[in-house]
Short mmCIF file of C-alpha atoms and ligand atoms in Angstrom, two decimals:
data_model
loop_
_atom_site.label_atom_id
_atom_site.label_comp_id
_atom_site.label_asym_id
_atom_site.label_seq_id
_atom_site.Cartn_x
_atom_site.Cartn_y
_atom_site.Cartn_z
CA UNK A 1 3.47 7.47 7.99
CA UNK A 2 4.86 9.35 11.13
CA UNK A 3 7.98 7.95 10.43
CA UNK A 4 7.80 8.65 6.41
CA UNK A 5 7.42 12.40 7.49
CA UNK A 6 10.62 13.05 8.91
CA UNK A 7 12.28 12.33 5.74
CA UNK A 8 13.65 16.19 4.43
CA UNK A 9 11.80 15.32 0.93
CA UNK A 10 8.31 15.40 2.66
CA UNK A 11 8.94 18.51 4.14
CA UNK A 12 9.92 20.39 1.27
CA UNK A 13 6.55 21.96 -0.67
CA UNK A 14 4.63 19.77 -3.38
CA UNK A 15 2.05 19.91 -5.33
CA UNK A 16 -0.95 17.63 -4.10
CA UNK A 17 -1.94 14.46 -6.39
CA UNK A 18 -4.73 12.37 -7.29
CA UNK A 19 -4.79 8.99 -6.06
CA UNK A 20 -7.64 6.62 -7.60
CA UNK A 21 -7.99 3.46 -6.32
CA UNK A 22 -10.64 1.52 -8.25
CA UNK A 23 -11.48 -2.89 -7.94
CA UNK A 24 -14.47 -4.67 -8.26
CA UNK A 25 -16.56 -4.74 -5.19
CA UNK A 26 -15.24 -7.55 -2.64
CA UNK A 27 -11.75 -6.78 -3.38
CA UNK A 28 -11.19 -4.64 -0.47
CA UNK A 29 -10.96 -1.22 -1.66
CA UNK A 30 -13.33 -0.08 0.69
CA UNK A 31 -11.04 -1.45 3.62
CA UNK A 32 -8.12 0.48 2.06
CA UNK A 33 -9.60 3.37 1.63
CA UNK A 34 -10.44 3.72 5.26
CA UNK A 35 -7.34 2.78 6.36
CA UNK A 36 -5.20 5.42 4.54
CA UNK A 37 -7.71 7.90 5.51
CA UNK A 38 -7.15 7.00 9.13
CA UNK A 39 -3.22 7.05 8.85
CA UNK A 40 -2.09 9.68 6.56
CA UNK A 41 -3.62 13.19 7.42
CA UNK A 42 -1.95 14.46 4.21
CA UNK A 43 -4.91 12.79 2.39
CA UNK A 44 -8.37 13.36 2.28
CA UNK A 45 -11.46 11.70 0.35
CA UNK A 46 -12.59 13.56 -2.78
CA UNK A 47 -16.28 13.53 -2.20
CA UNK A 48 -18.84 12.94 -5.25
CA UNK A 49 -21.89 14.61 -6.21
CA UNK A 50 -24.49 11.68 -6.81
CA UNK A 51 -28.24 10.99 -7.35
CA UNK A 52 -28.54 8.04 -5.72
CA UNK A 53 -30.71 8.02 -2.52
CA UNK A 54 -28.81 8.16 0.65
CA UNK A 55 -28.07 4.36 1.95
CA UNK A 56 -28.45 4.43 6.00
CA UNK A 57 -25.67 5.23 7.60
CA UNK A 58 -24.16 7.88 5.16
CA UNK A 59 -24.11 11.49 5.87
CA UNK A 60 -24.43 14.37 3.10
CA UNK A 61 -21.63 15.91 2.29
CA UNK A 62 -19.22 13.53 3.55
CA UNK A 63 -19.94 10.21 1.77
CA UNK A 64 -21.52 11.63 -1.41
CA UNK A 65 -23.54 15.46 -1.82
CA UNK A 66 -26.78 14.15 -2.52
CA UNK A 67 -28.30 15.85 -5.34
CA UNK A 68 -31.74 15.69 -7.18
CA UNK A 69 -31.25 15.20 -11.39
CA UNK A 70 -32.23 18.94 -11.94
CA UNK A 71 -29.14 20.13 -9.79
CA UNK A 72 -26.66 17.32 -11.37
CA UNK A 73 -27.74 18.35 -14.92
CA UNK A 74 -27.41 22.07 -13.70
CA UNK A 75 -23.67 21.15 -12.85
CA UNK A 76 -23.13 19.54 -15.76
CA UNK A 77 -24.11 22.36 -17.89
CA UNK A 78 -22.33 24.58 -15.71
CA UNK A 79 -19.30 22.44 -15.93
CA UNK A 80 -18.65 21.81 -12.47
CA UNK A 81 -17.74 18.00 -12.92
CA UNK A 82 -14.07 16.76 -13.30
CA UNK A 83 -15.55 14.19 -14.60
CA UNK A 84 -18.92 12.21 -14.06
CA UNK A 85 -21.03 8.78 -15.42
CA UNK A 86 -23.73 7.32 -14.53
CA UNK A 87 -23.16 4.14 -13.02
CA UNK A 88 -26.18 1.51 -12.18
CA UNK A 89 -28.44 4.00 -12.96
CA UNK A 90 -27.41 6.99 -10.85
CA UNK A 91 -25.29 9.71 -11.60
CA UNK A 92 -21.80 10.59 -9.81
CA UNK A 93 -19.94 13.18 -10.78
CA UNK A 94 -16.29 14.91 -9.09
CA UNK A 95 -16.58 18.30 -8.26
CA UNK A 96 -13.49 20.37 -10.04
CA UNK A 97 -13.41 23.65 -7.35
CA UNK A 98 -12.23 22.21 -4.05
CA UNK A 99 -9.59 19.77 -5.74
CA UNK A 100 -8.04 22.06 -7.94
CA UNK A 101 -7.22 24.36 -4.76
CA UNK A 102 -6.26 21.63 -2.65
CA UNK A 103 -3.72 20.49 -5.49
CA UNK A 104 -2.16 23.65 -5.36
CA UNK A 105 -1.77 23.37 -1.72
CA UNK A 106 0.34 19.95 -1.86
CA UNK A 107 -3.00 18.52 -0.40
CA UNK A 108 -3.57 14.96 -1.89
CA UNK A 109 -6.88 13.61 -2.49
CA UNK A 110 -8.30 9.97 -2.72
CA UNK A 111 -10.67 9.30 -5.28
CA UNK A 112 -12.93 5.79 -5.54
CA UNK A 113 -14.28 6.00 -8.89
CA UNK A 114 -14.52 3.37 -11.44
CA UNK A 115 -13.17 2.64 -14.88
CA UNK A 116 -15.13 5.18 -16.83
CA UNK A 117 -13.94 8.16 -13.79
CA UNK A 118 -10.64 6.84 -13.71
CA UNK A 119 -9.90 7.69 -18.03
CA UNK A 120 -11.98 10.85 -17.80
CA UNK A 121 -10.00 11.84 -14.32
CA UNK A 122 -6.81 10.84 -16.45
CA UNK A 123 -7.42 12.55 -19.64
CA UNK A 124 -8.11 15.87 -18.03
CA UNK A 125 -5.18 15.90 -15.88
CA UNK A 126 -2.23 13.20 -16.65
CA UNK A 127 -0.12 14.31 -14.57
CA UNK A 128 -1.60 14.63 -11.14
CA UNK A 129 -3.24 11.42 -11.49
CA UNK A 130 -1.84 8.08 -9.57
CA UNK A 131 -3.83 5.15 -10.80
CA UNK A 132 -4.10 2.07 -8.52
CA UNK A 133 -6.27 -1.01 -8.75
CA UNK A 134 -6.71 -3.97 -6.17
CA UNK A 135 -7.77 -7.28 -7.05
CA UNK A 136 -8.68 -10.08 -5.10
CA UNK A 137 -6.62 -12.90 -4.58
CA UNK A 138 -8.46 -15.29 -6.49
CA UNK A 139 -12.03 -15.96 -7.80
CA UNK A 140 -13.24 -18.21 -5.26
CA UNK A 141 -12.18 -15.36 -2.52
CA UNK A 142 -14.18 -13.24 -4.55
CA UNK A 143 -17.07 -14.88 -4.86
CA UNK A 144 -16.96 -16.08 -0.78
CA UNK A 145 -16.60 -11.81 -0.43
CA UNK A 146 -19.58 -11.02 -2.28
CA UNK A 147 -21.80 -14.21 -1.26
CA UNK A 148 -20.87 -13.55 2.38
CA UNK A 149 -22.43 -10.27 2.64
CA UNK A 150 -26.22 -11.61 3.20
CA UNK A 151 -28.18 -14.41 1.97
CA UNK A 152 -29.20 -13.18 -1.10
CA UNK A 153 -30.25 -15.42 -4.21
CA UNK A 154 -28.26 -17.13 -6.01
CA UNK A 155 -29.02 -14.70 -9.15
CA UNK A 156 -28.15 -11.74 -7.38
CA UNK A 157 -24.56 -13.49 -6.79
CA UNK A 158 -24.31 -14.56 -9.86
CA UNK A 159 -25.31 -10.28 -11.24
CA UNK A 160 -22.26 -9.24 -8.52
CA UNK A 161 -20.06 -12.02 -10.00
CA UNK A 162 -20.77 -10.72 -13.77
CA UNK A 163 -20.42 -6.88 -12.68
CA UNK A 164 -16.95 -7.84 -10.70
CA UNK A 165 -15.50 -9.38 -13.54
CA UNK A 166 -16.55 -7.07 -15.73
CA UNK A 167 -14.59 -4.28 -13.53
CA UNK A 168 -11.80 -6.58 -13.55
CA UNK A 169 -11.27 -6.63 -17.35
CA UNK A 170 -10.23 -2.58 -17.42
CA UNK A 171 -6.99 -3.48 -15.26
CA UNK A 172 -4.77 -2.21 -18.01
CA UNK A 173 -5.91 1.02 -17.75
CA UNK A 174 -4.13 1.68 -14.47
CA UNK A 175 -0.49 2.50 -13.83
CA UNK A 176 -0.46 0.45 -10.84
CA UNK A 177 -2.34 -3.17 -9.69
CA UNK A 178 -2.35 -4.32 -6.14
CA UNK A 179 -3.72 -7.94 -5.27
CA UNK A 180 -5.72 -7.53 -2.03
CA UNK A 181 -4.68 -11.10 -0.32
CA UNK A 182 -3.52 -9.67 3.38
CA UNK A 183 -5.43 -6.38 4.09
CA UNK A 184 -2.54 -4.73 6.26
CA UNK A 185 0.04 -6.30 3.58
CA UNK A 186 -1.86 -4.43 0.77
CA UNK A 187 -2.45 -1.08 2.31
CA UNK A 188 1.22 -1.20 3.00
CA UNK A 189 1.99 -1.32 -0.96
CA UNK A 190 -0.84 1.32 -1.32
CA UNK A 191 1.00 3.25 1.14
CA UNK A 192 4.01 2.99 -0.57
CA UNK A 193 2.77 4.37 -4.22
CA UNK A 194 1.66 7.08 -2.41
CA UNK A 195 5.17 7.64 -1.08
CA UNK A 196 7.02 7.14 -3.91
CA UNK A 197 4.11 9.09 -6.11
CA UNK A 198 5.07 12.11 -4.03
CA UNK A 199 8.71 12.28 -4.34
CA UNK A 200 8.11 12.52 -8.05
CA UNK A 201 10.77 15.56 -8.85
CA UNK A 202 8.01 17.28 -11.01
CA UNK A 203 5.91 17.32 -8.14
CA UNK A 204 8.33 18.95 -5.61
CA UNK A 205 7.44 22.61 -6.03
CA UNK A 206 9.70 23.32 -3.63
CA UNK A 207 13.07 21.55 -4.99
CA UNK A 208 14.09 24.28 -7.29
CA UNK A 209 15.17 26.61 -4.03
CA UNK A 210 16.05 23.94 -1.99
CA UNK A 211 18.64 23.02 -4.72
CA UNK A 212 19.60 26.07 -5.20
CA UNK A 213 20.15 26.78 -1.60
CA UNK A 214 22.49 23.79 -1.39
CA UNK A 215 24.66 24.86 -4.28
CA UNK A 216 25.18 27.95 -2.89
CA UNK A 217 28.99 28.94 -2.56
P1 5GP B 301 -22.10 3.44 -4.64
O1 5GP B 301 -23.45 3.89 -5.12
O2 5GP B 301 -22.10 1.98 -4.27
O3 5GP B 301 -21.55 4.34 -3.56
O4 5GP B 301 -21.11 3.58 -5.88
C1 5GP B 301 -21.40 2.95 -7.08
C2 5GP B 301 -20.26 3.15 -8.04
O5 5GP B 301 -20.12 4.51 -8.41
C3 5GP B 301 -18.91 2.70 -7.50
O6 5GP B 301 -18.32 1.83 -8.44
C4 5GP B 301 -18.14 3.97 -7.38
O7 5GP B 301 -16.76 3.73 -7.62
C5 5GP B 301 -18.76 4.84 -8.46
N1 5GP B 301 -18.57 6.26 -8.20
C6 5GP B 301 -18.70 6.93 -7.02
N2 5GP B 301 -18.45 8.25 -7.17
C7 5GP B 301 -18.12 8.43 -8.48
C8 5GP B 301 -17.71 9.58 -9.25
O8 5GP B 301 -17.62 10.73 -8.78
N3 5GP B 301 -17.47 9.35 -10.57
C9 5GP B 301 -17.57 8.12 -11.13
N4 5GP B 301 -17.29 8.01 -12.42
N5 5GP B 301 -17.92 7.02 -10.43
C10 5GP B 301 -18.19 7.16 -9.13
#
């Protein structure tokens, strides 16, 4: 990324994008996530609003703002949401304020949302939306992902293996599909949408005088 920066293109101002990254669970997204988090400052995680309890470990208002149903109906009506579903009972939902100013400011932000986010994200906003999904490598990797998590029943595998595939079947509906079968080697290719994504002429802001500048007599 360090290296990516010195490029005169990166320095010139943008406006920020949307970069969804959606997979069935076991295919690494997770991993990715982190990892472009971790490396690329110019990115940051778009945090959901959700009613689903807090799992150990996560912290309010980084991982999710955990909400009661009164307060994520309230911000529904009040049309807060980007978009939102309710997924496995709970509901999630993308704030609009802090994005939309962030976009402005060339800031980019990461989004892990499924399917049903991903075409409400897109129809509200085409064009500052990247769409990216990772699949595993094959089905037996998948299923060794989600069966070596625990020792849980053999139903409850077989519930994970139904969901996963059912994830897997909306792969169309991204502009973008990564498979996930060396972790360093995917994030890499994530990486590189990201790069490319930005250099977009539409989304260099900042072209138009720096053109200009370079044509002067
Ligand atoms: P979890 O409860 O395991 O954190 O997430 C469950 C599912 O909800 C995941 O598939 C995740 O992608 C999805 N999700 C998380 N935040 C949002 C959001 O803001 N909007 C939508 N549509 N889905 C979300």
């Amino acid at each position: 990324m360090a290296e990516a920066s010195k490029h005169t293109g990166d320095t010139l101002q943008r406006r920020g994008l949307m970069l969804i990254l959606s997979s069935p669970s076991g295919a690494g997204k997770t991993t990715i996530s982190r990892m472009l988090l971790d490396r690329d400052p110019q990115i940051s995680l778009s945090v959901s609003a959700t009613t689903r309890p807090k799992r150990p470990g996560e912290v309010d208002g980084v991982h999710y703002h955990f909400v009661d149903s009164a307060t994520f109906d309230r911000m529904v009506d009040a049309d807060e949401f980007y978009e939102w579903a309710s997924v496995f009972g709970h509901c999630y939902g993308t704030p609009k304020s802090q994005i939309r100013a962030g976009l402005k400011e060339g800031r980019d932000f990461l989004f892990d949302i499924d399917w049903q986010g991903t075409q409400q994200l897109y129809q509200k906003d085409q064009q500052d939306v990247v769409r990216v999904f990772i699949l595993p490598p094959s089905i037996e990797e998948l299923r060794r992902r989600l069966t070596g998590r625990g020792t849980d029943p053999a139903e409850v595998i077989q519930a994970r293996m139904e969901r996963a595939r059912a994830e897997i079947s909306h792969w169309d509906g991204y502009d973008y599909v990564v498979v996930n079968d060396d972790v360093e080697e995917c994030f890499g290719k994530v990486a590189a949408i990201l790069h490319a994504e930005r250099m977009k002429r539409a989304r260099q802001t900042g072209l138009i005088g720096f053109v200009r500048e370079l044509m002067r007599d």
